Coordinates of C-alpha atoms and ligand atoms in Angstrom, one line a residue:
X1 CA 0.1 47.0 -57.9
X2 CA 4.0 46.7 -58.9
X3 CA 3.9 43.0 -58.8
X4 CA 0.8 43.3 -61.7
X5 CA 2.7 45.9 -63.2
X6 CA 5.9 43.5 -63.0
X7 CA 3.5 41.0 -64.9
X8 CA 2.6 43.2 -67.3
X9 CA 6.2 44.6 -68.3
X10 CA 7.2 40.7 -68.5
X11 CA 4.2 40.5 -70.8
X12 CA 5.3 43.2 -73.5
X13 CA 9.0 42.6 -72.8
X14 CA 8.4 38.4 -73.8
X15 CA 7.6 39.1 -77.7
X16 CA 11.6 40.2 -78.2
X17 CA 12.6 37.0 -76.8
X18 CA 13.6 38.2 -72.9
X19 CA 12.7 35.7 -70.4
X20 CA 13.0 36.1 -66.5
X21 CA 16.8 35.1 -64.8
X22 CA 17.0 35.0 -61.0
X23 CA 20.5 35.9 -62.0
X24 CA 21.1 39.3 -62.2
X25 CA 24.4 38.5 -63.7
X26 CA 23.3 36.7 -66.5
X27 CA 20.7 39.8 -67.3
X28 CA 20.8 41.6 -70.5
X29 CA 18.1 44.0 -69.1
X30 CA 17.5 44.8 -65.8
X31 CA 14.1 46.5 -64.7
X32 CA 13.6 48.2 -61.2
X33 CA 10.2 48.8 -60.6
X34 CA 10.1 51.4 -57.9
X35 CA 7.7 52.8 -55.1
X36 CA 7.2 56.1 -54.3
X37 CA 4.6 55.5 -51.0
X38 CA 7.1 56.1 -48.6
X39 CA 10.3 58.1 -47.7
X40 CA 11.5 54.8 -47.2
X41 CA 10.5 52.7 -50.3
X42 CA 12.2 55.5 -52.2
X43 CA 15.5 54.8 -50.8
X44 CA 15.6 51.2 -51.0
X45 CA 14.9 51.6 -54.5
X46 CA 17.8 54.0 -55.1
X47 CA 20.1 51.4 -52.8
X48 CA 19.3 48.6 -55.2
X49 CA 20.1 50.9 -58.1
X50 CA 23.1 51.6 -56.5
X51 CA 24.1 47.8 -56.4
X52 CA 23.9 47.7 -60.1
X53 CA 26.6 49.9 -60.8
X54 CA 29.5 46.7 -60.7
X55 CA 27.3 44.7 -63.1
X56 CA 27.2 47.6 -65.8
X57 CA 30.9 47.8 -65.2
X58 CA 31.6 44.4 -65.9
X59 CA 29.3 44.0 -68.8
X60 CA 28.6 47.4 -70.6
X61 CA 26.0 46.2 -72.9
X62 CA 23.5 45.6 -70.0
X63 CA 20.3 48.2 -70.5
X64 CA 19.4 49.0 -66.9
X65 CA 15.5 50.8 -67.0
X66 CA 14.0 52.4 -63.9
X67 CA 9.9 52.2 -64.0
X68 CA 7.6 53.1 -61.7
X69 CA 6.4 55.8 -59.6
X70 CA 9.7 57.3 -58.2
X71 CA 10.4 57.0 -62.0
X72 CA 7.1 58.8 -62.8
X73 CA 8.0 61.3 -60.0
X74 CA 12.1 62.1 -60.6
X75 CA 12.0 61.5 -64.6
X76 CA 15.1 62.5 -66.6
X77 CA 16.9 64.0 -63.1
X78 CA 18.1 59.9 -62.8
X79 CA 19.2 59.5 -65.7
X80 CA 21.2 63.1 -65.1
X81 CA 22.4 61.7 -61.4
X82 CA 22.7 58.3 -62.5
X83 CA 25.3 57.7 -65.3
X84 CA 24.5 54.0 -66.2
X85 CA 20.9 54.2 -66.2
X86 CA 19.7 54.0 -70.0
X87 CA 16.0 53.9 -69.4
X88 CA 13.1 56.0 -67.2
X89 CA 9.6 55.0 -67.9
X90 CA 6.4 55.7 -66.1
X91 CA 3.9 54.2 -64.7
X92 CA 1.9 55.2 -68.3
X93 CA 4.6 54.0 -70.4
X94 CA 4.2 50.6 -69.9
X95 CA 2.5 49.8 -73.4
X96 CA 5.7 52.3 -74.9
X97 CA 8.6 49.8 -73.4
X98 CA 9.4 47.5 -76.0
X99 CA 10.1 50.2 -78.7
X100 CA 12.5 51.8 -76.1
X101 CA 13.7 48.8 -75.2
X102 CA 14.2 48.2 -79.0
X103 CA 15.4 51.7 -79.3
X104 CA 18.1 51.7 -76.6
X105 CA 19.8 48.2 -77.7
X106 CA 20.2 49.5 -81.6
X107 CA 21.4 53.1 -80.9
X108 CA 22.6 52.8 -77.7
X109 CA 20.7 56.0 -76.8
X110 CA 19.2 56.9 -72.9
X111 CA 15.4 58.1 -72.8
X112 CA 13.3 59.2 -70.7
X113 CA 9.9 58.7 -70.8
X114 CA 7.1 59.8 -68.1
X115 CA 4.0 60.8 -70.6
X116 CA 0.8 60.8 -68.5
X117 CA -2.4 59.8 -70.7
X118 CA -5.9 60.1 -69.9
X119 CA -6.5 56.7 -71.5
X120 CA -6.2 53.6 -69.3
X121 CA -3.3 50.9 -70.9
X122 CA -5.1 47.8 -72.3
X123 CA -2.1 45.9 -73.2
X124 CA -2.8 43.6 -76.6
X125 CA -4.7 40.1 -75.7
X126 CA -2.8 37.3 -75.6
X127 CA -1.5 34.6 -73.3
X128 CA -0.9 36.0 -69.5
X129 CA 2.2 35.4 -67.6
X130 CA 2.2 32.3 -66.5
X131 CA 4.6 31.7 -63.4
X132 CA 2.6 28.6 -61.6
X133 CA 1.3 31.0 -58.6
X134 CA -2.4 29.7 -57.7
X135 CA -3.2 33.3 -56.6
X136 CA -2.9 36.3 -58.9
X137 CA -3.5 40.6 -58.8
X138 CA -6.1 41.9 -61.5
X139 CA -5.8 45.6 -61.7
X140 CA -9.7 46.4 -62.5
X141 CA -8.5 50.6 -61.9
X142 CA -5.3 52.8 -62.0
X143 CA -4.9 56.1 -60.8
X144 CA -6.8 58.0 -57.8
X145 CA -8.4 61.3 -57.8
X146 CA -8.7 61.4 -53.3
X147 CA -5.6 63.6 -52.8
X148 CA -5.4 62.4 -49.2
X149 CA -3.0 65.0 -48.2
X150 CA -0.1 62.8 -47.6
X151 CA -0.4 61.0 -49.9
X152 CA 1.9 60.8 -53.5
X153 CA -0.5 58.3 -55.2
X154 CA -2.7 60.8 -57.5
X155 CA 0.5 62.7 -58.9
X156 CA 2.7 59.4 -59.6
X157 CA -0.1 57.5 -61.1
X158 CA -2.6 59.8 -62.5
X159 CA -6.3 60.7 -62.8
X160 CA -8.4 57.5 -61.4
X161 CA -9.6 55.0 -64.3
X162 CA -11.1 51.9 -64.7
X163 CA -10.9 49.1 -67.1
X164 CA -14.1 47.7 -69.2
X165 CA -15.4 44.5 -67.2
X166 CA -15.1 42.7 -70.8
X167 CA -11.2 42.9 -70.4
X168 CA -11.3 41.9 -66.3
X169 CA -13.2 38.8 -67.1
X170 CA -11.1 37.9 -69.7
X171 CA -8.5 38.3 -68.0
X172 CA -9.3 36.3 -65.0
X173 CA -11.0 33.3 -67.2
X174 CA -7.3 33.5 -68.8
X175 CA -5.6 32.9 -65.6
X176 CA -7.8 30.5 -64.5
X177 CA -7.3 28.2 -67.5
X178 CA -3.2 28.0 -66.8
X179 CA -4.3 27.1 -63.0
X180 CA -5.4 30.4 -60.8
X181 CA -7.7 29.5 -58.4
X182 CA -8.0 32.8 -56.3
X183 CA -7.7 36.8 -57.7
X184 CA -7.2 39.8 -55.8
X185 CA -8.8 42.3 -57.8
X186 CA -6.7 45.8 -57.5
X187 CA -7.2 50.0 -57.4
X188 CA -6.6 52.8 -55.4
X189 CA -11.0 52.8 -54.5
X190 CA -12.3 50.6 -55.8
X191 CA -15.4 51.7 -54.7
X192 CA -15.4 54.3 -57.8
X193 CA -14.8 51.6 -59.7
X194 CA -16.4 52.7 -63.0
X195 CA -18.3 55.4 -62.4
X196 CA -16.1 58.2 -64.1
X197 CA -16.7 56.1 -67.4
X198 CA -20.5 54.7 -66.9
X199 CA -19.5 51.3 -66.2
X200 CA -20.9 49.2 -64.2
X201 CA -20.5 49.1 -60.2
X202 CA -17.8 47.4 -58.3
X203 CA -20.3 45.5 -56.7
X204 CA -21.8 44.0 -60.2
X205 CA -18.1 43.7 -61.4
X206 CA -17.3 41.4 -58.2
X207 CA -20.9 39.5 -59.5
X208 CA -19.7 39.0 -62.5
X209 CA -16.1 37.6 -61.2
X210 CA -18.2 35.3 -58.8
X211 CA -19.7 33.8 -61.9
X212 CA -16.8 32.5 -63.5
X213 CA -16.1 28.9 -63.5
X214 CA -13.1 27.3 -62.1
X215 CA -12.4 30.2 -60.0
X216 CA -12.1 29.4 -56.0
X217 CA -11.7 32.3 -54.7
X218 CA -12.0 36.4 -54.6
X219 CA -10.3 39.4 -52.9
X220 CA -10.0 43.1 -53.2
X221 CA -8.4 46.0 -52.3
X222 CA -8.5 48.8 -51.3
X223 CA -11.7 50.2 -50.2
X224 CA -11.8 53.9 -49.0
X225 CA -13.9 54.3 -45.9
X226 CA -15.7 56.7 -46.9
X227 CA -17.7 55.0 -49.7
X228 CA -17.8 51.8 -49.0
X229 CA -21.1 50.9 -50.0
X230 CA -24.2 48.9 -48.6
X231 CA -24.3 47.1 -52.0
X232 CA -20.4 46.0 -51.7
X233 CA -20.9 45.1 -47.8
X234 CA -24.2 42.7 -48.9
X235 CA -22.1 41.2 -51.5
X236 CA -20.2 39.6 -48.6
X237 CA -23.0 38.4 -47.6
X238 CA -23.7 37.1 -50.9
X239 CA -20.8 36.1 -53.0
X240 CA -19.8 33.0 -52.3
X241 CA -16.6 33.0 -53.9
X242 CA -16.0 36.6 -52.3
X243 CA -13.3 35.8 -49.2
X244 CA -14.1 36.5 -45.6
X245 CA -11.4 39.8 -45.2
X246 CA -11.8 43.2 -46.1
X247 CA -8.5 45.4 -46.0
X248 CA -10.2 49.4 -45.0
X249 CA -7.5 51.6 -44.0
X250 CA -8.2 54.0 -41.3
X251 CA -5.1 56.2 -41.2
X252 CA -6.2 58.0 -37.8
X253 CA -9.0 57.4 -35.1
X254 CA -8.6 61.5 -34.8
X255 CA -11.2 63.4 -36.6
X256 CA -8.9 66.3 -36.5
X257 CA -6.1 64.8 -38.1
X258 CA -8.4 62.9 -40.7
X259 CA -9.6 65.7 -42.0
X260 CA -6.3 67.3 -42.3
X261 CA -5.2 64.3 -44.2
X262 CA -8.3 65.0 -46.3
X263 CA -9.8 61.7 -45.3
X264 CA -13.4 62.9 -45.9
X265 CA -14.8 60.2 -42.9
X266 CA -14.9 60.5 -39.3
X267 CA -13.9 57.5 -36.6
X268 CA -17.7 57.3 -36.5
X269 CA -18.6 56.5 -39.8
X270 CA -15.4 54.6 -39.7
X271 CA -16.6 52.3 -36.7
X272 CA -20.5 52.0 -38.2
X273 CA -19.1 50.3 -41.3
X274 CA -17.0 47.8 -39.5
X275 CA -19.8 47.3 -36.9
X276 CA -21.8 46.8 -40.7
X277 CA -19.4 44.6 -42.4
X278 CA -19.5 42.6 -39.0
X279 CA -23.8 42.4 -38.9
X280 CA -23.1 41.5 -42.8
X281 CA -20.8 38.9 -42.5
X282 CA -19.6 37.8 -38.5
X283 CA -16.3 36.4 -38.1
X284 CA -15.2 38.9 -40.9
X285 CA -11.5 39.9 -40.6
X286 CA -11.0 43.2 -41.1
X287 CA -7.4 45.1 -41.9
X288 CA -6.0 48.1 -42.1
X289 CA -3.3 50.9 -42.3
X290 CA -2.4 53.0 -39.7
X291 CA -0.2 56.3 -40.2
X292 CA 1.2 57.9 -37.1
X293 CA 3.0 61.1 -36.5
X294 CA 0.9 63.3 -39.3
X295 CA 2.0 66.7 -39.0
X296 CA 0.5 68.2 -36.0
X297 CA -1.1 65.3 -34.4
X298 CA -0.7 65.5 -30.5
X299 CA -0.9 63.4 -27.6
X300 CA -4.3 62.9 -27.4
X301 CA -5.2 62.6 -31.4
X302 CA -2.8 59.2 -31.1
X303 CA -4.9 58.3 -27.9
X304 CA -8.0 58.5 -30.0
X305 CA -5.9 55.8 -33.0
X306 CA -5.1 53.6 -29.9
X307 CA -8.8 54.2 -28.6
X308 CA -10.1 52.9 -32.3
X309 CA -7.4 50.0 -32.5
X310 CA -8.9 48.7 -29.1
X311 CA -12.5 49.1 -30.2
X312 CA -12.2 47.3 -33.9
X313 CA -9.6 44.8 -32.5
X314 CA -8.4 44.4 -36.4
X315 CA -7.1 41.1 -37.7
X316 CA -4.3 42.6 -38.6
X317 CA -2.5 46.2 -38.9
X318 CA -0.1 47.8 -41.3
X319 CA 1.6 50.7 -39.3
X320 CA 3.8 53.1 -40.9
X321 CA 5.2 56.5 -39.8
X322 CA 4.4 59.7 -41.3
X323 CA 7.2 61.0 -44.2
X324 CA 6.7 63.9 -46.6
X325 CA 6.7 63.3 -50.1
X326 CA 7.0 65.5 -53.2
X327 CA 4.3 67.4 -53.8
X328 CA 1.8 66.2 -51.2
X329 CA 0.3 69.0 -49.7
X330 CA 1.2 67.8 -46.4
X331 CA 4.6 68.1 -46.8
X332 CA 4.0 72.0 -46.0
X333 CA 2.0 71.4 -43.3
X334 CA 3.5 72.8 -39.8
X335 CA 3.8 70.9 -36.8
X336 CA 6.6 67.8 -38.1
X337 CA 6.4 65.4 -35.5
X338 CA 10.1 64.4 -34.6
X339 CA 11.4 61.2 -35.9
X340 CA 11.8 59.8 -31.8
X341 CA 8.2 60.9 -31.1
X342 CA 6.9 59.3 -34.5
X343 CA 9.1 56.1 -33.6
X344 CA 7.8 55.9 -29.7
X345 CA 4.2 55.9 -30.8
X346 CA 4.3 53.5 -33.9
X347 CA 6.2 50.6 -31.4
X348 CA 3.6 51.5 -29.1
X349 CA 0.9 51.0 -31.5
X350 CA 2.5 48.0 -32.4
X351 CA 2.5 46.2 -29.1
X352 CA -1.3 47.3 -28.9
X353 CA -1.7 45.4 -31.9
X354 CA -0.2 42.9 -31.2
X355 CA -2.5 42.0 -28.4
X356 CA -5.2 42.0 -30.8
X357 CA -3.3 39.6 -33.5
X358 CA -2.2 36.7 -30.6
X359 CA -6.5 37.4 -29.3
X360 CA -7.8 37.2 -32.7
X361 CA -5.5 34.1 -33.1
X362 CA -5.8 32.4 -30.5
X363 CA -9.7 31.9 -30.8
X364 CA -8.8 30.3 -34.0
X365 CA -7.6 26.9 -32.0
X366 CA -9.2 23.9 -32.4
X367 CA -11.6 25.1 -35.4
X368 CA -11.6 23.8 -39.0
X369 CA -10.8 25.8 -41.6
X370 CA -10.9 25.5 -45.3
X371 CA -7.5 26.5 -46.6
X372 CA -6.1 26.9 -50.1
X373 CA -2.4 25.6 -50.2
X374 CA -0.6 28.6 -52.0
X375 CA 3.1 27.4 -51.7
X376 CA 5.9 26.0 -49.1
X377 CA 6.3 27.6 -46.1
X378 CA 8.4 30.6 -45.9
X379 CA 10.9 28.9 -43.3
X380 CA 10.6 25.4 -44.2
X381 CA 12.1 24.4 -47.8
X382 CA 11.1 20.9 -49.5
X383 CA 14.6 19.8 -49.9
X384 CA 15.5 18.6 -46.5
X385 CA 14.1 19.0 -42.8
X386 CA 14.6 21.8 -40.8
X387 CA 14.1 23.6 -37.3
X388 CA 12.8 19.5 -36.1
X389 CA 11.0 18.6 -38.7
X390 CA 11.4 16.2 -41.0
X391 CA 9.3 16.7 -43.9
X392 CA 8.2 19.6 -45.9
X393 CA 5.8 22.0 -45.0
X394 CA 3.0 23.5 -46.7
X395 CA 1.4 26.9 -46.4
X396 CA -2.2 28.0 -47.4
X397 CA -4.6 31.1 -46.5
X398 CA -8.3 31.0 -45.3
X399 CA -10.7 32.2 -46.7
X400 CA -10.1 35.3 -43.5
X401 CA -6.9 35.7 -45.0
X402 CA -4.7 34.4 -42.3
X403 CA -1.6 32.2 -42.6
X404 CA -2.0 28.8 -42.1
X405 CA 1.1 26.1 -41.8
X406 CA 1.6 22.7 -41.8
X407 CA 3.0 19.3 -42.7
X408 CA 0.8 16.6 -44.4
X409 CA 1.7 13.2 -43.2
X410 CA 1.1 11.6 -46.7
X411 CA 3.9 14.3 -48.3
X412 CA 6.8 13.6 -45.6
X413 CA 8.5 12.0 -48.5
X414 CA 8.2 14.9 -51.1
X415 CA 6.5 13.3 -53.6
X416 CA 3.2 14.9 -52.8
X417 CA 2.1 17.9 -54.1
X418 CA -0.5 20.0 -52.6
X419 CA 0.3 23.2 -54.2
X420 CA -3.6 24.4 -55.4
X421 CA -5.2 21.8 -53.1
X422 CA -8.4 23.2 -51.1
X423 CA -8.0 21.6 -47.6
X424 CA -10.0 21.1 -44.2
X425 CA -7.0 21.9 -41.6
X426 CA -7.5 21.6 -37.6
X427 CA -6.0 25.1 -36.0
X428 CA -3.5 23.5 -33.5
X429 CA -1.4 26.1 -32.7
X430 CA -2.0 30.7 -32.8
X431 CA 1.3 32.6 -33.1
X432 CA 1.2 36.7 -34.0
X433 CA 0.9 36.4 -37.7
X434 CA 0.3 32.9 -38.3
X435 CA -1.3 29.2 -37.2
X436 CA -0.4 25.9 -37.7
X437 CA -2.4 23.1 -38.7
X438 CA -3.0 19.7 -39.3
X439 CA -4.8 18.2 -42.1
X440 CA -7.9 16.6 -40.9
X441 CA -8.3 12.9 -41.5
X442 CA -4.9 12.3 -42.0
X443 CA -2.5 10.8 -39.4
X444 CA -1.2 13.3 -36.9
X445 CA 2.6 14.2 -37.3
X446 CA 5.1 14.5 -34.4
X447 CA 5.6 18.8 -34.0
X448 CA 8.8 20.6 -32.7
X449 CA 8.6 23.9 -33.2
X450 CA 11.3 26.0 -32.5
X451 CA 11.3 30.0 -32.7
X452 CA 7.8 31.7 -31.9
X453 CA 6.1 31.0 -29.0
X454 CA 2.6 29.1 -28.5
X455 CA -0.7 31.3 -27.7
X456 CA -2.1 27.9 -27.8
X457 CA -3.6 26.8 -24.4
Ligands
LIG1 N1 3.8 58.6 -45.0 C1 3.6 57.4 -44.3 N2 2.7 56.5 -44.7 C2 2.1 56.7 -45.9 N3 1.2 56.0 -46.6 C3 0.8 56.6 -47.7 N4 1.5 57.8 -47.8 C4 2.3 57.9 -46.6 C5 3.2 58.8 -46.1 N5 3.5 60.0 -46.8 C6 0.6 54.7 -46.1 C7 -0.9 54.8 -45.9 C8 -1.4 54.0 -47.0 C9 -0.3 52.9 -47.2 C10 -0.3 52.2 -48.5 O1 0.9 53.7 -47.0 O2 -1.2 54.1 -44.7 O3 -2.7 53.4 -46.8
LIG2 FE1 -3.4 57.9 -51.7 FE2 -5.8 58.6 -50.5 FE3 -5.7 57.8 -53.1 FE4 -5.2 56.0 -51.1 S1 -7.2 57.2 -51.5 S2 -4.1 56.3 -53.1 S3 -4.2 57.3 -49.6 S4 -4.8 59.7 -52.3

């Protein structure tokens, strides 16, 4: 959601003539767009805050703004704590940003700026951000109204809201003329997607997306277990363009300590939907999110997450221990699990999981799969051969979501370029969060691989 939101601040920002840097020393505005999830998202934003100080030093005209939700949550406190911040804007102020902007670099004032509205930001048509990436966020809703008890979301980004379809398809058919081929449609549940303002269902919207031409492919998240619908689980069934991976946090397999986090499902329900999603769709991947050490949750409640983790065997797990945050209710809650505890079981639910990704992997090996090349590999640049190889090396994403890498004989030299390109590749090779390839029908490259080790037979 802070990457769309990065977008969309780049959007409004653009009109008074500011244009990205990777420089941070040649910036004449620098905005850190924070995230108040976790304890520990909060402090890496304040460390990279932190690191600005020299560059205001050496150039006091720099405006440094903090957006966001640790923005939304703290307000004028950092502008009180932090001497050379000029600007704090919520996540509702995005629309507001160029007037402060404006404001700020005329009058050298500092604001702060953390109105909550009931109305959802429609920011003015008009070009999108273009920045060449073949796969692109859509926020369709902002907000949540679940107040899962450890959770920060409702009271950093406000009462749940969805956008008109009208805007969404725009939107995409936008993107998809400068080149986007794939959209991961965003909100907090997007199961409620419209039903606060009488729109139509997610499940029409995600129709409606299939429809449009030129577009490859579609992704959402996040779905909330407990209403995931029949009608969205058909419409893997059905939508073609609609990609084989759904991401449905769990949080617990412990019906005690999902309903203290207000979960409103039990590991039941949660395990008939993904036995659903599997009748609906088989060889679906399904993902999720995993919190351990909630207040209070003993021995045997992380037995019963472990228990679950074995019987879903996920594609893939996001694991993250329990921190209190202001003003989630949990953060009263009795029975603090200590940090030693909370670190023993996440590396144990880890190497659990980890099982599961190198299994889930490995059956992958010696199928074809259609991949859509997103970019270069993250260890392997163009410009010269690395780690044995000599030629660049490509990455793309199935349609299940998982990482695919691999070198294409015909662009050894560089010249090639497959960036967009929808390709057949042969799984060769299953490591724990990604495979490697090769292009079928085209000549078979020498591979020296050095780091991770094979799961391949
Ligand atoms: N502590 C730890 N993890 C959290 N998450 C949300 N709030 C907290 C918290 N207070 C995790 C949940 C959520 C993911 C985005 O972050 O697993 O799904
Ligand atoms: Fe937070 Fe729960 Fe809303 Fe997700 S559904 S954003 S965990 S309150």
């Amino acid at each position: 959601m802070n990457v769309y939101d990065s977008e969309q601040i780049l959007r409004v920002l653009s009109p008074l003539g500011y244009e990205i840097t990777s420089f941070p020393g040649a910036a004449d505005l620098i905005i850190v767009n924070t995230c108040a999830i976790r304890g520990k998202a909060e402090q890496k934003a304040f460390s990279f805050i932190g690191r600005l100080a020299g560059l205001k030093r050496k150039k006091p005209e720099l405006i440094i703004g903090v957006g966001g939700c640790v923005a939304q949550q703290e307000g004028r406190k950092i502008l009180e704590k932090i001497h050379y911040i000029d600007l704090v804007f919520g996540t509702q102020a995005l629309n507001r940003l160029p007037g402060h902007v404006m404001d700020i670099a005329v009058r050298r004032c500092r604001i702060a700026d953390i109105e909550m509205s009931p109305e959802i930001i429609e920011f003015s048509p008009g070009a999108p951000v273009v920045n060449g990436n073949i796969t692109r966020f859509v926020t369709v809703m902002r907000g949540c109204d679940n107040y899962c008890t450890y959770c920060v979301v409702p009271f950093v980004r406000g009462r749940e809201i969805s956008r008109e379809p009208e805007n969404i398809i725009n939107e995409i058919r936008g993107l998809v003329e400068t080149g986007v081929q794939e959209v991961t449609l965003l909100g907090q549940n997007v199961n409620s997607y419209g039903k606060k303002e009488g729109l139509c269902s997610f499940s029409a919207l995600l129709k409606l997306v299939n429809e449009i031409e030129g577009l490859f492919r579609i992704r959402f998240t996040t779905s909330n277990p407990k209403d995931l619908s029949e009608e969205l689980i058909f419409a893997f069934r059905d939508l073609e363009k609609l990609c084989g991976h759904i991401h449905l946090p769990v949080q617990s397999g412990s019906n005690s300590v999902l309903k203290r986090m207000n979960r409103k499902y039990t590991r039941e329900l949660y395990l008939d939907k993904t036995d659903k999603l599997r009748k609906a769709l088989p060889g679906i991947a399904i993902s999720s999110d995993v919190i351990v050490g909630f207040p209070g949750e003993t021995d045997k409640d992380f037995e019963e997450t472990l228990d679950l983790v074995r019987k879903v065997e996920f594609d893939s797990l996001f694991t993250f221990e329990y921190s209190d945050r202001t003003n989630a209710p949990a953060a009263q809650f009795s029975g603090k699990i200590p940090g030693n505890e909370k670190n023993k079981r996440l590396r144990m639910l880890l190497e659990l999981q980890e099982y599961y990704n190198a299994k889930n992997n490995r059956a992958l090996v010696g199928t074809t799969e259609l991949i859509l090349v997103d970019g270069f590999s993250k260890k392997h640049n163009p410009v010269n051969g690395q780690d044995g190889f000599s030629g660049v090396q490509w990455t793309g994403r199935t349609s299940t979501n998982k990482i695919v890498n691999f070198v294409d004989a015909d662009t050894l030299s560089g010249d090639g370029n497959l960036l967009g390109k929808r390709i057949d590749v042969m799984i060769e090779k299953a490591f724990l969060h990604s495979l490697w390839g090769r292009p079928v029908n085209v000549k078979p490259m020498p591979l020296k691989m050095k780091g991770e080790e094979s799961y391949a037979a």
